[in-house]
Each structure stands twice: as C-alpha cells, then as structure tokens.
XYZ file of C-alpha atoms in Angstrom:
677
model
C 74.959 48.698 63.877
C 72.953 50.739 66.211
C 75.768 50.737 68.711
C 78.265 51.971 66.094
C 75.917 54.593 64.848
C 75.505 56.217 68.208
C 79.284 56.845 68.876
C 79.774 58.070 65.311
C 77.073 60.558 65.746
C 78.554 61.687 69.042
C 81.933 62.164 67.308
C 80.513 64.345 64.577
C 78.296 66.194 66.977
C 81.125 66.929 69.439
C 84.485 68.731 69.113
C 86.778 65.672 68.976
C 86.663 65.161 65.241
C 90.376 65.787 64.728
C 91.421 63.482 67.475
C 89.161 60.776 66.054
C 90.830 61.072 62.681
C 94.284 60.698 64.190
C 93.267 57.654 66.035
C 91.815 56.208 62.878
C 95.030 56.814 60.850
C 97.045 55.158 63.543
C 94.782 52.232 63.507
C 95.081 51.844 59.740
C 98.874 51.911 59.821
C 98.846 49.153 62.411
C 96.686 46.945 60.266
C 98.809 47.542 57.185
C 101.929 46.412 59.101
C 100.110 43.268 60.208
C 99.033 42.552 56.632
C 102.534 43.022 55.310
C 103.930 40.664 57.946
C 101.335 38.070 57.016
C 102.086 38.415 53.294
C 105.783 38.066 53.811
C 105.122 34.893 55.762
C 103.013 33.282 52.998
C 104.847 34.708 49.902
C 106.633 31.473 48.938
C 103.397 29.571 49.023
C 101.855 32.242 46.895
C 104.639 32.028 44.355
C 104.304 28.286 44.209
C 100.619 28.674 43.706
C 101.168 31.131 40.894
C 103.600 28.747 39.249
C 101.157 25.914 39.436
C 98.465 28.205 38.187
C 100.548 29.045 35.141
C 101.044 25.353 34.476
C 97.315 24.802 34.866
C 96.671 27.641 32.423
C 98.610 25.869 29.734
C 96.805 22.640 30.310
C 93.563 24.558 30.411
C 94.416 26.088 27.055
C 95.049 22.662 25.627
C 91.812 21.481 27.132
C 90.050 24.484 25.687
C 91.455 23.751 22.276
C 90.378 20.142 22.568
C 86.937 21.190 23.730
C 86.659 23.697 20.918
C 87.780 21.119 18.430
C 85.428 18.572 19.894
C 82.614 21.121 19.890
C 83.323 21.968 16.269
C 83.251 18.309 15.377
C 80.093 17.846 17.454
C 78.410 20.805 15.834
C 79.318 19.475 12.426
C 78.123 16.022 13.299
C 74.893 17.210 15.086
C 73.773 19.576 12.373
C 71.586 16.901 10.737
C 70.327 15.911 14.158
C 69.310 19.487 14.862
C 67.512 19.600 11.578
C 65.811 16.318 12.415
C 64.969 17.651 15.869
C 63.445 20.747 14.312
C 61.461 18.582 11.978
C 60.421 16.430 14.910
C 59.392 19.519 16.797
C 57.263 20.647 13.892
C 55.768 17.174 13.590
C 54.975 17.100 17.261
C 53.346 20.485 16.942
C 51.327 19.361 13.932
C 50.413 16.168 15.708
C 49.167 18.126 18.658
C 47.160 20.395 16.376
C 45.742 17.453 14.452
C 44.791 15.714 17.655
C 43.043 18.828 18.877
C 41.341 19.189 15.505
C 40.220 15.568 15.547
C 38.832 16.027 19.015
C 36.897 19.075 17.919
C 35.725 17.346 14.746
C 34.628 14.321 16.735
C 32.620 16.704 18.857
C 31.100 18.418 15.803
C 30.624 15.322 13.682
C 27.464 14.065 15.496
C 25.969 17.521 15.032
C 26.681 17.432 11.322
C 25.430 13.869 11.041
C 22.208 14.751 12.848
C 21.725 17.781 10.650
C 22.341 15.705 7.525
C 19.884 13.117 8.836
C 17.385 15.893 9.456
C 17.662 17.135 5.878
C 17.271 13.607 4.507
C 14.157 13.077 6.623
C 12.754 16.356 5.425
C 13.485 15.413 1.835
C 11.776 12.006 2.205
C 8.798 13.639 4.019
C 9.435 11.760 7.247
C 8.376 14.770 9.209
C 7.723 13.262 12.604
C 11.187 11.562 12.776
C 12.642 14.825 11.461
C 11.036 16.668 14.342
C 12.467 14.165 16.811
C 15.889 14.571 15.208
C 15.532 18.319 15.452
C 14.753 18.063 19.155
C 17.855 15.920 19.785
C 19.982 18.265 17.712
C 18.782 21.323 19.561
C 18.936 20.052 23.122
C 21.710 17.434 23.067
C 24.267 18.114 20.355
C 24.292 21.836 19.593
C 24.965 22.967 23.201
C 28.303 21.076 23.118
C 29.578 23.068 20.141
C 27.609 26.254 20.516
C 30.749 28.480 20.198
C 31.214 27.543 16.534
C 29.813 29.811 13.916
C 28.138 27.109 11.862
C 26.296 25.980 15.003
C 24.943 29.456 15.476
C 23.637 29.287 11.914
C 21.946 25.980 12.741
C 20.439 27.386 15.910
C 19.059 30.338 13.993
C 17.632 27.963 11.355
C 15.828 25.664 13.823
C 12.617 27.769 14.108
C 12.412 27.900 10.320
C 12.767 24.127 10.138
C 10.009 23.707 12.692
C 7.694 25.911 10.692
C 8.611 24.055 7.536
C 7.804 20.712 9.174
C 4.581 22.173 10.511
C 3.543 23.525 7.114
C 4.443 20.354 5.245
C 2.601 18.133 7.730
C -0.435 20.387 7.456
C -0.235 20.100 3.684
C -0.219 16.301 4.038
C -3.241 16.527 6.301
C -5.096 18.624 3.735
C -4.262 16.068 1.053
C -5.565 13.345 3.371
C -8.815 15.221 4.015
C -9.302 15.780 0.310
C -8.576 12.128 -0.396
C -11.070 10.745 2.117
C -13.676 13.233 0.891
C -13.298 11.867 -2.627
C -13.150 8.233 -1.555
C -15.685 8.268 1.279
C -18.225 6.494 -0.950
C -15.759 3.648 -1.543
C -15.021 3.450 2.179
C -18.736 3.381 2.937
C -19.373 0.772 0.260
C -16.714 -1.436 1.790
C -18.104 -0.996 5.299
C -21.644 -1.802 4.114
C -20.400 -4.899 2.300
C -18.688 -6.035 5.474
C -21.873 -5.441 7.455
C -23.856 -7.381 4.840
C -21.404 -10.279 4.980
C -21.479 -10.286 8.773
C -25.263 -10.255 8.779
C -25.371 -13.124 6.301
C -22.853 -15.024 8.410
C -24.889 -14.410 11.562
C -28.004 -15.631 9.790
C -26.221 -18.800 8.698
C -24.710 -19.521 12.112
C -27.569 -18.484 14.378
C -30.541 -19.067 12.031
C -32.819 -16.606 13.872
C -36.569 -17.099 13.422
C -37.269 -14.075 11.255
C -40.580 -13.187 9.692
C -40.700 -14.379 6.131
C -37.172 -15.848 6.320
C -38.397 -19.002 4.674
C -39.661 -17.218 1.629
C -37.951 -17.854 -1.671
C -36.768 -14.787 -3.557
C -39.418 -13.549 -5.917
C -38.959 -12.279 -9.450
C -38.332 -8.570 -9.941
C -41.468 -8.102 -11.998
C -44.689 -9.429 -10.549
C -46.584 -11.829 -12.765
C -49.821 -10.378 -14.047
C -51.021 -13.122 -16.330
C -50.951 -16.909 -16.277
C -49.297 -17.595 -12.925
C -48.179 -21.177 -13.174
C -48.174 -23.171 -9.948
C -48.318 -26.929 -9.687
C -50.709 -28.262 -7.038
C -53.375 -30.901 -6.580
C -54.986 -29.424 -3.494
C -57.474 -26.556 -3.237
C -55.142 -25.141 -0.620
C -52.087 -24.888 -2.836
C -48.458 -25.082 -1.766
C -48.228 -21.296 -1.949
C -51.118 -20.992 0.481
C -49.236 -22.922 3.130
C -46.880 -19.988 3.729
C -43.933 -22.385 3.936
C -41.351 -20.954 1.614
C -37.942 -22.062 0.502
C -34.830 -20.695 2.153
C -32.997 -18.280 -0.080
C -29.603 -19.592 -1.098
C -26.664 -17.501 0.022
C -24.213 -16.579 -2.685
C -20.515 -16.943 -2.123
C -19.078 -13.505 -1.628
C -15.513 -12.451 -2.052
C -13.399 -11.172 0.773
C -14.006 -7.469 1.311
C -10.965 -5.352 2.220
C -10.979 -3.529 5.531
C -11.125 0.215 5.998
C -7.431 0.362 6.896
C -6.635 -1.348 3.610
C -8.303 1.499 1.739
C -7.174 4.486 3.807
C -3.704 5.457 5.024
C -4.265 7.294 8.306
C -0.560 7.976 8.876
C -0.804 11.659 7.755
C -3.284 12.312 10.557
C -1.157 10.550 13.152
C 2.020 12.280 12.002
C 0.433 15.707 11.940
C -1.141 15.140 15.342
C 2.206 14.084 16.862
C 4.035 16.951 15.209
C 1.585 19.552 16.450
C 1.617 17.939 19.897
C 5.411 18.139 20.064
C 5.304 21.723 18.847
C 2.746 22.604 21.507
C -0.010 23.398 18.993
C -2.241 20.355 19.483
C -5.326 22.435 20.248
C -4.860 24.388 17.022
C -4.624 21.142 15.086
C -7.724 19.652 16.764
C -9.792 22.753 16.028
C -8.657 22.812 12.404
C -9.374 19.096 11.887
C -12.845 19.279 13.419
C -13.727 22.419 11.502
C -12.723 20.859 8.177
C -14.560 17.629 8.906
C -17.720 19.533 9.805
C -17.553 21.254 6.439
C -17.089 17.892 4.732
C -20.011 16.461 6.700
C -22.299 19.197 5.396
C -21.166 18.459 1.844
C -21.682 14.729 2.300
C -25.150 15.230 3.773
C -26.272 17.326 0.811
C -28.163 14.868 -1.439
C -28.102 15.213 -5.229
C -31.255 16.638 -6.719
C -31.953 13.507 -8.798
C -31.231 11.024 -6.024
C -34.800 9.672 -6.096
C -34.546 8.570 -9.727
C -32.380 5.479 -9.210
C -31.259 3.257 -6.373
C -27.639 4.054 -7.205
C -28.292 7.658 -6.207
C -29.413 6.557 -2.742
C -26.583 4.019 -2.504
C -23.916 6.595 -3.267
C -25.477 8.999 -0.765
C -25.476 6.342 1.979
C -21.963 5.179 1.086
C -20.613 8.690 1.533
C -22.267 9.086 4.926
C -21.101 5.683 6.136
C -17.589 6.355 4.821
C -17.466 9.668 6.683
C -18.474 8.175 10.036
C -16.335 5.053 9.622
C -13.320 7.329 9.256
C -14.337 9.399 12.280
C -14.924 6.274 14.359
C -11.493 4.987 13.414
C -9.919 8.328 14.334
C -11.802 8.252 17.638
C -10.385 4.867 18.602
C -6.843 5.312 17.290
C -6.028 8.812 18.522
C -6.162 10.269 21.989
C -8.461 13.230 22.019
C -8.302 14.368 18.409
C -12.043 13.718 18.341
C -14.200 12.702 21.266
C -17.537 11.017 21.708
C -19.365 14.301 22.234
C -18.040 15.621 18.918
C -19.020 12.402 17.120
C -22.491 12.430 18.684
C -22.987 16.037 17.631
C -22.057 15.211 14.032
C -24.289 12.137 14.068
C -27.282 14.086 15.349
C -26.819 16.594 12.538
C -26.344 13.809 9.989
C -29.347 11.878 11.243
C -31.699 14.851 11.029
C -30.473 15.871 7.562
C -30.529 12.283 6.270
C -34.051 11.650 7.489
C -35.243 14.946 6.017
C -33.599 14.126 2.676
C -35.085 10.628 2.617
C -38.548 11.914 3.424
C -38.323 14.422 0.614
C -36.858 12.175 -2.067
C -38.726 8.989 -1.176
C -41.995 10.862 -1.629
C -41.169 11.080 -5.346
C -40.855 7.285 -5.694
C -43.788 5.723 -7.490
C -42.179 2.331 -8.139
C -42.750 -0.114 -5.248
C -39.694 -2.117 -6.277
C -37.549 0.995 -5.892
C -39.157 1.768 -2.521
C -38.484 -1.808 -1.385
C -34.871 -1.630 -2.543
C -34.552 1.711 -0.774
C -35.891 0.165 2.412
C -33.349 -2.673 2.207
C -30.623 -0.123 1.588
C -31.718 1.958 4.583
C -31.738 -1.153 6.784
C -28.228 -2.036 5.658
C -27.199 1.589 6.191
C -28.623 1.532 9.714
C -27.137 -1.870 10.561
C -23.721 -0.761 9.334
C -23.683 2.366 11.470
C -25.105 0.478 14.428
C -22.065 -1.794 14.317
C -19.946 1.318 14.923
C -22.049 2.337 17.908
C -24.304 4.972 16.340
C -27.973 5.042 17.460
C -30.269 4.342 14.502
C -33.720 4.051 16.077
C -34.915 7.158 14.231
C -34.062 5.516 10.918
C -36.255 2.537 11.727
C -39.028 4.903 12.832
C -38.723 6.650 9.478
C -38.967 3.271 7.731
C -42.398 2.863 9.267
C -43.369 6.106 7.536
C -41.939 4.828 4.254
C -43.914 1.627 4.820
C -47.162 3.582 4.433
C -45.854 5.139 1.228
C -44.781 1.678 0.043
C -48.298 0.396 0.664
C -49.731 3.241 -1.402
C -47.378 2.533 -4.313
C -48.277 -1.152 -4.101
C -51.976 -0.292 -4.200
C -51.428 1.864 -7.280
C -49.459 -0.877 -8.985
C -52.031 -3.533 -8.143
C -54.802 -1.267 -9.351
C -53.181 -1.466 -12.776
C -52.663 -5.216 -12.421
C -56.312 -5.787 -11.506
C -57.434 -3.480 -14.309
C -55.400 -5.460 -16.855
C -56.697 -8.767 -15.502
C -60.330 -7.633 -15.625
C -59.935 -6.024 -19.042
C -58.318 -9.085 -20.570
C -60.769 -11.605 -19.097
C -63.270 -13.236 -21.449
C -65.840 -13.690 -18.633
C -66.436 -17.269 -19.600
C -65.978 -20.416 -17.505
C -62.474 -21.838 -17.777
C -62.443 -24.889 -20.046
C -60.032 -27.735 -19.263
C -59.301 -30.656 -21.526
C -56.795 -32.619 -19.452
C -55.832 -33.475 -15.895
C -52.726 -31.318 -16.174
C -54.787 -28.237 -17.030
C -57.192 -29.026 -14.208
C -54.369 -29.291 -11.663
C -52.864 -26.077 -12.945
C -56.083 -24.156 -12.213
C -56.652 -25.664 -8.758
C -52.997 -24.996 -8.012
C -53.620 -21.309 -8.597
C -56.943 -21.136 -6.793
C -58.268 -23.204 -3.864
C -61.314 -24.880 -5.420
C -62.947 -28.213 -4.700
C -65.989 -29.674 -6.381
C -66.559 -33.400 -6.169
C -69.145 -33.382 -8.947
C -66.833 -31.459 -11.266
C -63.960 -33.822 -10.523
C -66.116 -36.779 -11.517
C -67.079 -35.264 -14.839
C -65.092 -36.436 -17.852
C -62.875 -34.137 -19.865
C -63.429 -31.682 -21.425
C -65.188 -29.798 -18.640
C -65.421 -26.250 -17.299
C -64.814 -24.488 -14.056
C -67.729 -22.273 -13.025
C -65.493 -19.164 -12.782
C -63.518 -17.332 -15.410
C -59.762 -16.799 -15.572
C -59.708 -13.617 -13.534
C -60.534 -15.583 -10.347
C -57.229 -17.504 -10.073
C -55.345 -14.521 -11.402
C -56.844 -12.126 -8.864
C -56.318 -14.637 -6.075
C -52.670 -15.113 -7.053
C -52.120 -11.379 -7.244
C -53.593 -10.891 -3.773
C -51.016 -13.359 -2.500
C -48.318 -11.576 -4.455
C -49.388 -8.375 -2.739
C -49.123 -10.078 0.642
C -45.640 -11.281 -0.269
C -44.691 -7.755 -1.297
C -45.910 -6.411 2.056
C -43.989 -9.129 3.851
C -40.822 -8.197 2.000
C -40.928 -4.703 3.424
C -41.412 -5.934 6.992
C -38.222 -8.004 6.948
C -35.287 -6.746 9.060
C -37.327 -3.916 10.596
C -37.056 -5.459 14.084
C -40.839 -5.723 14.301
C -42.699 -8.323 16.316
C -44.677 -10.989 14.515
C -47.888 -9.373 15.711
C -46.885 -6.018 14.245
C -45.971 -7.642 10.935
C -49.238 -9.557 10.851
C -51.226 -6.425 11.630
C -49.392 -4.457 8.932
C -50.002 -7.145 6.306
C -53.671 -7.485 7.180
C -54.297 -3.740 7.115
C -52.577 -3.386 3.751
C -54.470 -6.375 2.365
C -57.732 -4.908 3.604
C -56.942 -1.698 1.739
C -56.200 -3.756 -1.358
C -59.523 -5.568 -1.098
C -61.808 -2.770 0.061
C -60.364 0.023 -2.037
C -58.250 -1.153 -4.970
C -59.942 -4.399 -5.959
C -63.384 -3.072 -5.049
C -62.925 0.002 -7.251
C -61.657 -2.154 -10.115
C -64.697 -4.418 -9.879
C -67.077 -1.481 -9.585
C -65.527 0.133 -12.679
C -66.024 -3.067 -14.675
C -69.591 -3.460 -13.453
C -70.453 0.143 -14.296
C -69.212 -0.024 -17.867
C -71.761 1.076 -20.416
C -71.136 -1.754 -22.826
C -71.083 -4.605 -20.313
C -73.510 -7.401 -21.075
C -75.651 -9.651 -18.951
C -73.279 -12.536 -19.553
C -70.336 -10.608 -18.125
C -72.379 -9.460 -15.130
C -73.546 -12.976 -14.420
C -69.975 -14.243 -14.613
C -68.798 -11.464 -12.264
C -71.389 -12.583 -9.716
C -70.174 -16.162 -9.990
C -66.529 -15.084 -9.786
C -67.044 -12.892 -6.728
C -68.902 -15.719 -5.037
C -65.885 -17.987 -5.385
C -63.472 -15.245 -4.390
C -65.567 -14.640 -1.296
C -65.234 -18.306 -0.360
C -61.452 -18.104 -0.819
C -61.057 -15.400 1.841
C -60.628 -18.010 4.565
C -57.655 -19.418 2.650
C -56.114 -15.958 2.484
C -56.552 -15.728 6.260
C -54.773 -19.056 6.678
C -52.052 -17.976 4.263
C -51.289 -14.832 6.268
C -51.362 -16.842 9.484
C -48.835 -19.317 8.106
C -46.314 -16.733 6.956
C -46.547 -14.593 10.122
C -47.135 -17.366 12.699
C -49.794 -15.244 14.376
C -53.046 -17.059 15.044
C -56.285 -15.302 14.083
C -57.500 -15.664 17.674
C -54.665 -13.453 18.903
C -55.782 -10.241 20.572
C -55.598 -7.134 18.354
C -55.327 -9.254 15.198
C -57.097 -7.540 12.312
C -59.561 -9.451 10.184
C -59.735 -9.462 6.404
C -62.679 -7.637 4.886
C -62.611 -9.553 1.619
C -66.014 -11.092 2.200
C -67.611 -7.664 2.427
C -65.746 -6.484 -0.674
C -66.930 -9.370 -2.822
C -70.472 -9.173 -1.449
C -70.635 -5.476 -2.315
C -69.344 -6.199 -5.824
C -71.865 -8.981 -6.256
C -74.715 -6.789 -5.087
C -73.591 -4.080 -7.468
C -73.574 -6.607 -10.311
C -77.039 -7.790 -9.296
C -78.341 -4.241 -9.285
C -76.772 -3.692 -12.674
C -78.481 -6.856 -13.953
C -81.831 -5.638 -12.671
C -81.346 -2.260 -14.287
C -80.175 -3.704 -17.601
C -83.063 -6.201 -17.657
C -85.653 -3.508 -17.136
C -84.043 -1.345 -19.801
C -83.929 -4.194 -22.322
C -87.501 -5.276 -21.690
C -88.700 -1.706 -21.979
C -86.742 -1.298 -25.182
C -88.215 -4.538 -26.540
C -91.768 -3.454 -25.832
C -91.245 0.062 -27.126
C -89.453 -0.812 -30.328
C -91.573 -3.826 -31.362
C -94.038 -3.005 -34.212
C -97.022 -5.348 -33.859
C -100.559 -5.264 -35.189
C -102.402 -5.145 -31.902
C -105.871 -4.786 -33.634
C -105.878 -7.882 -35.849
C -109.161 -9.797 -35.708
C -108.220 -13.170 -37.179
C -105.794 -15.014 -34.985
C -106.634 -18.522 -36.105
C -104.427 -21.212 -34.626
C -101.242 -19.206 -35.080
C -99.633 -17.568 -32.068
C -99.169 -13.846 -32.100
C -95.856 -12.636 -33.434
C -95.574 -10.571 -30.270
C -95.808 -13.670 -28.089
C -93.418 -15.617 -30.251
C -90.825 -12.851 -30.152
C -91.367 -12.246 -26.441
C -91.000 -15.900 -25.561
C -87.860 -16.104 -27.690
C -86.484 -13.021 -25.972
C -87.296 -14.449 -22.517
C -85.768 -17.798 -23.341
C -82.514 -16.185 -24.534
C -82.456 -13.897 -21.521
C -83.131 -16.645 -18.982
C -80.523 -18.869 -20.611
C -77.925 -16.316 -19.558
C -79.021 -16.705 -15.925
C -78.563 -20.460 -15.783
C -75.207 -20.166 -13.961
C -76.527 -17.719 -11.362
C -77.296 -18.858 -7.845
C -80.909 -19.949 -7.585
C -82.111 -17.046 -5.480
C -80.675 -14.510 -7.919
C -81.923 -16.521 -10.886
C -85.493 -16.517 -9.592
C -85.417 -12.828 -8.708
C -84.015 -11.917 -12.098
C -86.678 -13.923 -13.863
C -89.527 -12.407 -11.852
C -88.116 -8.968 -12.495
C -87.989 -9.689 -16.209
C -91.637 -10.789 -16.165
C -92.978 -7.896 -14.078
C -93.695 -5.584 -17.096
C -95.808 -8.260 -18.808
C -98.097 -9.429 -16.012
C -100.830 -10.309 -18.487
C -98.655 -13.102 -19.779
C -97.722 -14.428 -16.346
C -99.248 -17.913 -16.875
C -97.239 -18.407 -20.039
C -94.201 -16.873 -18.519
C -94.499 -19.019 -15.430
C -94.416 -22.093 -17.591
C -91.269 -20.802 -19.241
C -89.846 -19.866 -15.859
C -90.558 -23.302 -14.414
C -88.735 -24.922 -17.256
C -85.779 -22.611 -16.848
C -85.682 -23.193 -13.094
C -85.527 -26.944 -13.662
C -82.673 -26.337 -16.112
C -80.940 -24.145 -13.575
C -81.369 -26.777 -10.864
C -79.672 -29.311 -13.058
C -76.671 -27.038 -13.571
C -76.347 -25.412 -10.116
C -74.267 -27.325 -7.556
C -74.135 -24.686 -4.815
C -77.164 -25.951 -2.884
C -75.767 -24.991 0.462
C -75.315 -21.455 -0.810
C -78.949 -21.344 -1.986
C -80.227 -22.485 1.417
C -78.217 -19.754 3.083
C -80.125 -17.188 0.999
C-alpha cells in the first residue's frame, strides 16, 4: 500500500496526469474484453445453473409451504406446552424465591426463638438464664442477621432488657433482705436448737466429766418449808454430792438453715451483676444494707429484761443474722469476706455485752438470771460453732455470776426470814421411826442416847435447824447450777461456791439470826432454843464442807481453797443470844424487885416464910427451868447472873442452883462440849 501510494502521489504532483488517465482507460478496456471472453466461454454452464436454480426454487417453495404448514401445526400443538413452560418458569422462579426465603428464615428463626425464650425467662423471673440468653443472642445470633430491621430493633432493646433484668434482680434481693430480717429470729432459733442437740449428743457420746453433771434437775421453786428427804444416816444422801444424771428428752429433728431460707435470690443477683460488670456495686449495696439490719437487730427492746422470751428473741435474731452471713461467706466468692464478718461481729459483741449488762442489772429473780445465763451459754456455743470468738461473752458471764449471787442472797434472806418467823422454837417431837428418819435425813445428827430412848421423844433443836441446813445446800446447788458450762476449772467452781456460801452464812443468815435475837418481844425460851440450834448448826459445818468437796471434787487441802466461815457465824449468833439472855435476865430481875410490894418492916415472921422469898424462889425456879437445855457453862453463868442482884440470899439461892444444876446434868448430853468451854 505504501508502494502504491508513493507513485500515485508522484502522478498527481507531476505533469503526467493526462497520460496516466489514458493508460488507465486502456487498461480497463483490456480487462473488459478478457471478462467478456471468459463469460462467453462459461455462458452455457451459467444457463444450466440458472435452470437448475429455477427448479430448486420451486422445490424450495414447496418445502417452504410444508415448513410453514408444519410450523403452523407445531405452533398450534405447542401452544399448551408454551403455557405449561411459562407456568413452569413461574414455578421455578417461585421455588427459587421460596428457597431463598426459607434460607433467610432459617437464619432468622434461631434469633426469634432465642428472643422468645428470653421473654419467657423474663416472665417467669428466671433472670440469670435470661441474661445468659441475652448474651448468646447479642454475640452469636444477631450478628448473622444484623441487616434486618427487626434485628436492629432487638439490638436497640438489649440495653433496656439488661437494665430490666438488673432492676428485677435487685428487687428480688431487696425482698430477700426483708424476708431474712423478719425471719432472722426463726433462723437463729433453729441454729440454737441444732447447737443444743449437738451438745446433748456430744454429752451422751463423750460423757465429759463436768462439774455438777451428776446433779438431778431441781424444781423451779426452791422448797422453803418441810423439805422431805429419806435417809438413815446423819450424813444424808444429799450430803454425799452424788446426784442423779438428768434424763435427756427425745427431741425432734430440727430443720437446717437452708431448709428455712432460699438463698437463690442472692446468688442470682450476684451472678447477674457480675456478668453485667457491676459486681462491686452489688457488694457495696449488700454490705451496706446488712450493716443497717445488724444495727436494728442489735437494738434490744426496752422491756427485754422482764421475761426470758425477750432475751431469747434478741439472741435468736443475732444468731440468725450471723448464720446467714456465715452461709453467704462460704457459698459465695467474695460477696462478703472474713474481715467484713469480723468487723460486724466486733460491733455486735460490744453492743450485745453492753445491752446484757444494762438489762441484766434489772433482774431480781435468780431463776431468771440462771435461765439467762444458760441462754447466753447456748448463744455463745452456737456462734462458736460458726467460728465466732465468744470469750468476751464468758467473761461477761463471770460478771453476771456476781449479780446472780446477790439475787440469791436476797432470795435466801427472805427464805431464812420465813423459816425463823414460822419456827416455834421448841424441840422437834417425833412419835415414830419414820418421823425420826425424816429429820435425820434432813440434818446430819447422831445421838446414841436419843436413839435408845423410846418414842415419843424430842430432838434438842427446833425445826429451823434442818430447814436452814437444807436451804444452805439448796443455795450451794443454785450456785453450782450457774457454774455449769462456763468452761471453768473445778478449783474455780469450788472457790466460787465457797465464797458465795460464806457470804450466805456471814451476811444473810447472820443478819437473819441477829434480827430474830434483837426482837423486842423475844422470850428467854426462844433465846435458849436459838443457842441450842446454832450449836448444832455449827457442828454441821464440817458436813457442808464435805458436801461441797463431793460435788466439786476439790479436796479441802488443795492450795487456794477457801474455807467456810459458818462456825464463826453461828458462834457470833450464839454469843449475841447469850448477851441478850443476860440483858433480859437483869431487866426481869430488876423489874421483879422494883414492882414487888412487900411489907419489909413486919415484926412477926413466925414459922412462915416471907412472901418476898416465896415469890423470889418461885421466880428463880421458873427462870432456871428455862435454862435446863442450855450448855452447862452457859447455864451456870446465867444462873449466877440471875442471883447477882440478891447476894443476901445467896445461900438459899445456891441450894436452888445446885438442884437446878443436877437437873441440867441429867438432861444435858453434850459433855464434850462442856469440857471444851
């Protein structure tokens, strides 16, 4: 092409354009002649071809007609097929759409199912499973279908659902806190019953040697009059200190704390707040609320000291509170810790001890104080089982022990006063062996001469001797009751009992005796009988020593063991009675001499004794007759004192005195006692 282009350009650029056109025309004419020659050579073949072509055209027309006819028939016959194919096409399209829809629904269905499950769990208040379902829904299912509009609504609603779960779980927790506040006394009562049962079971299985554990349960009210004890020995069965074992009563099964309290709200709320990342908020709220409840529980009612039930309810509430906290401590991880529990316990311990000191000071009934002590011991033992230190409670019980001793002394002051007021101050008459054994069973007394005498006969002392002796032992028993379960050594118990008994003898009983002796209307007979009674009570002090030794198992020879001062008490009372006798004798003799109206100037006496002498001798005889039961030394002194104002009649009086002394010697069997004086 390039080669042709160059000559053409040279032709048009030069001056040979005409010549070139001539040459070109010549060349065209030559080619036309060659074409004509060629056509003339092949004309016959061309004609034959045209003829055949015309024949073919006819056949082609026939074929066309046949094809058209066939097509028409085919179109007519395939019309239903086309319709069916269209229907099939639509079906295939629908099928494809349905399949796609099913696939999308299968993808959305788990989301809807989880959401429906979430709503059901919310409705049935299964908040912790609902929170788990919400987590799965948010992180597993919703991301797969996040482009759907309803999923966006769910995503927007998730924070609201979380807050709803959080609020509802907190509401359940508040209901739980309110419930345990109301029922803490029942929880505490159950825990204390369990501790009591366990302690009883331990006592049965182990049988520990406990002070006073052999003692039989005493009656609620102490006997003041006519204590009836069967014995044939001066050292009665009660004196031995060997007491019957208290029978254990069959107790019913006590339900456990978990049976009374459903802790699931706490666990659920704790898990929910932990999952939501607000565990610290929950812990602070729980501890704050429980501290408030602790302060309410530790506030005692104003009339708590009036009945034991007031103390019991107070202790039950405290025990119930700490049982719940201990359970929470061991069943949750970190909701409360030991430091928090110890802090609450320190506060509770100080407030409880302060409340007990205040209210126990109002108690004037020793039985109530004793019951309170037993309740405090059970309270302490129960909390000790849960690991709380209770040493301060036992220290406080030692303070209450002193108060208990004071209330006992006040009670026994009334008992002794009633005994002394109701006594007839006459020797006890017995008409049968049974009555004799009854008296010696109450009081350790032996007298061979009296045993040989036939019935009826009399003891030298009046009824207040065995009664006072029995009440002293009752007092010792009451002191022993308080010492039980205080974890004291036998020496400490023995020392406590002896000190309290000494106070009873030297203060309470001594004052009672002194008050009787100092009465204005007391007669010589009563004073004489008091001297005799105190003499026998003084002799019985060694039996009281042995009695205390037997029940405490501490020998008197033990170092630091206190001694009983009963001997001194009874000696002082006897001396006071003797002084009162001397004073009364002098007063009566002076009154006799001052009030008597005799004719001291008569001149004719004759053989008749003076009326003054007759009356004086009669007075002396009646007075000395009262002294016949006195010990000899006191009898002689009293008689000499009575005769001192009338020395001029000493010879006559001595004769009377000698006769009375012989009478006294016949009736006095305490010769060893006389020699001692």
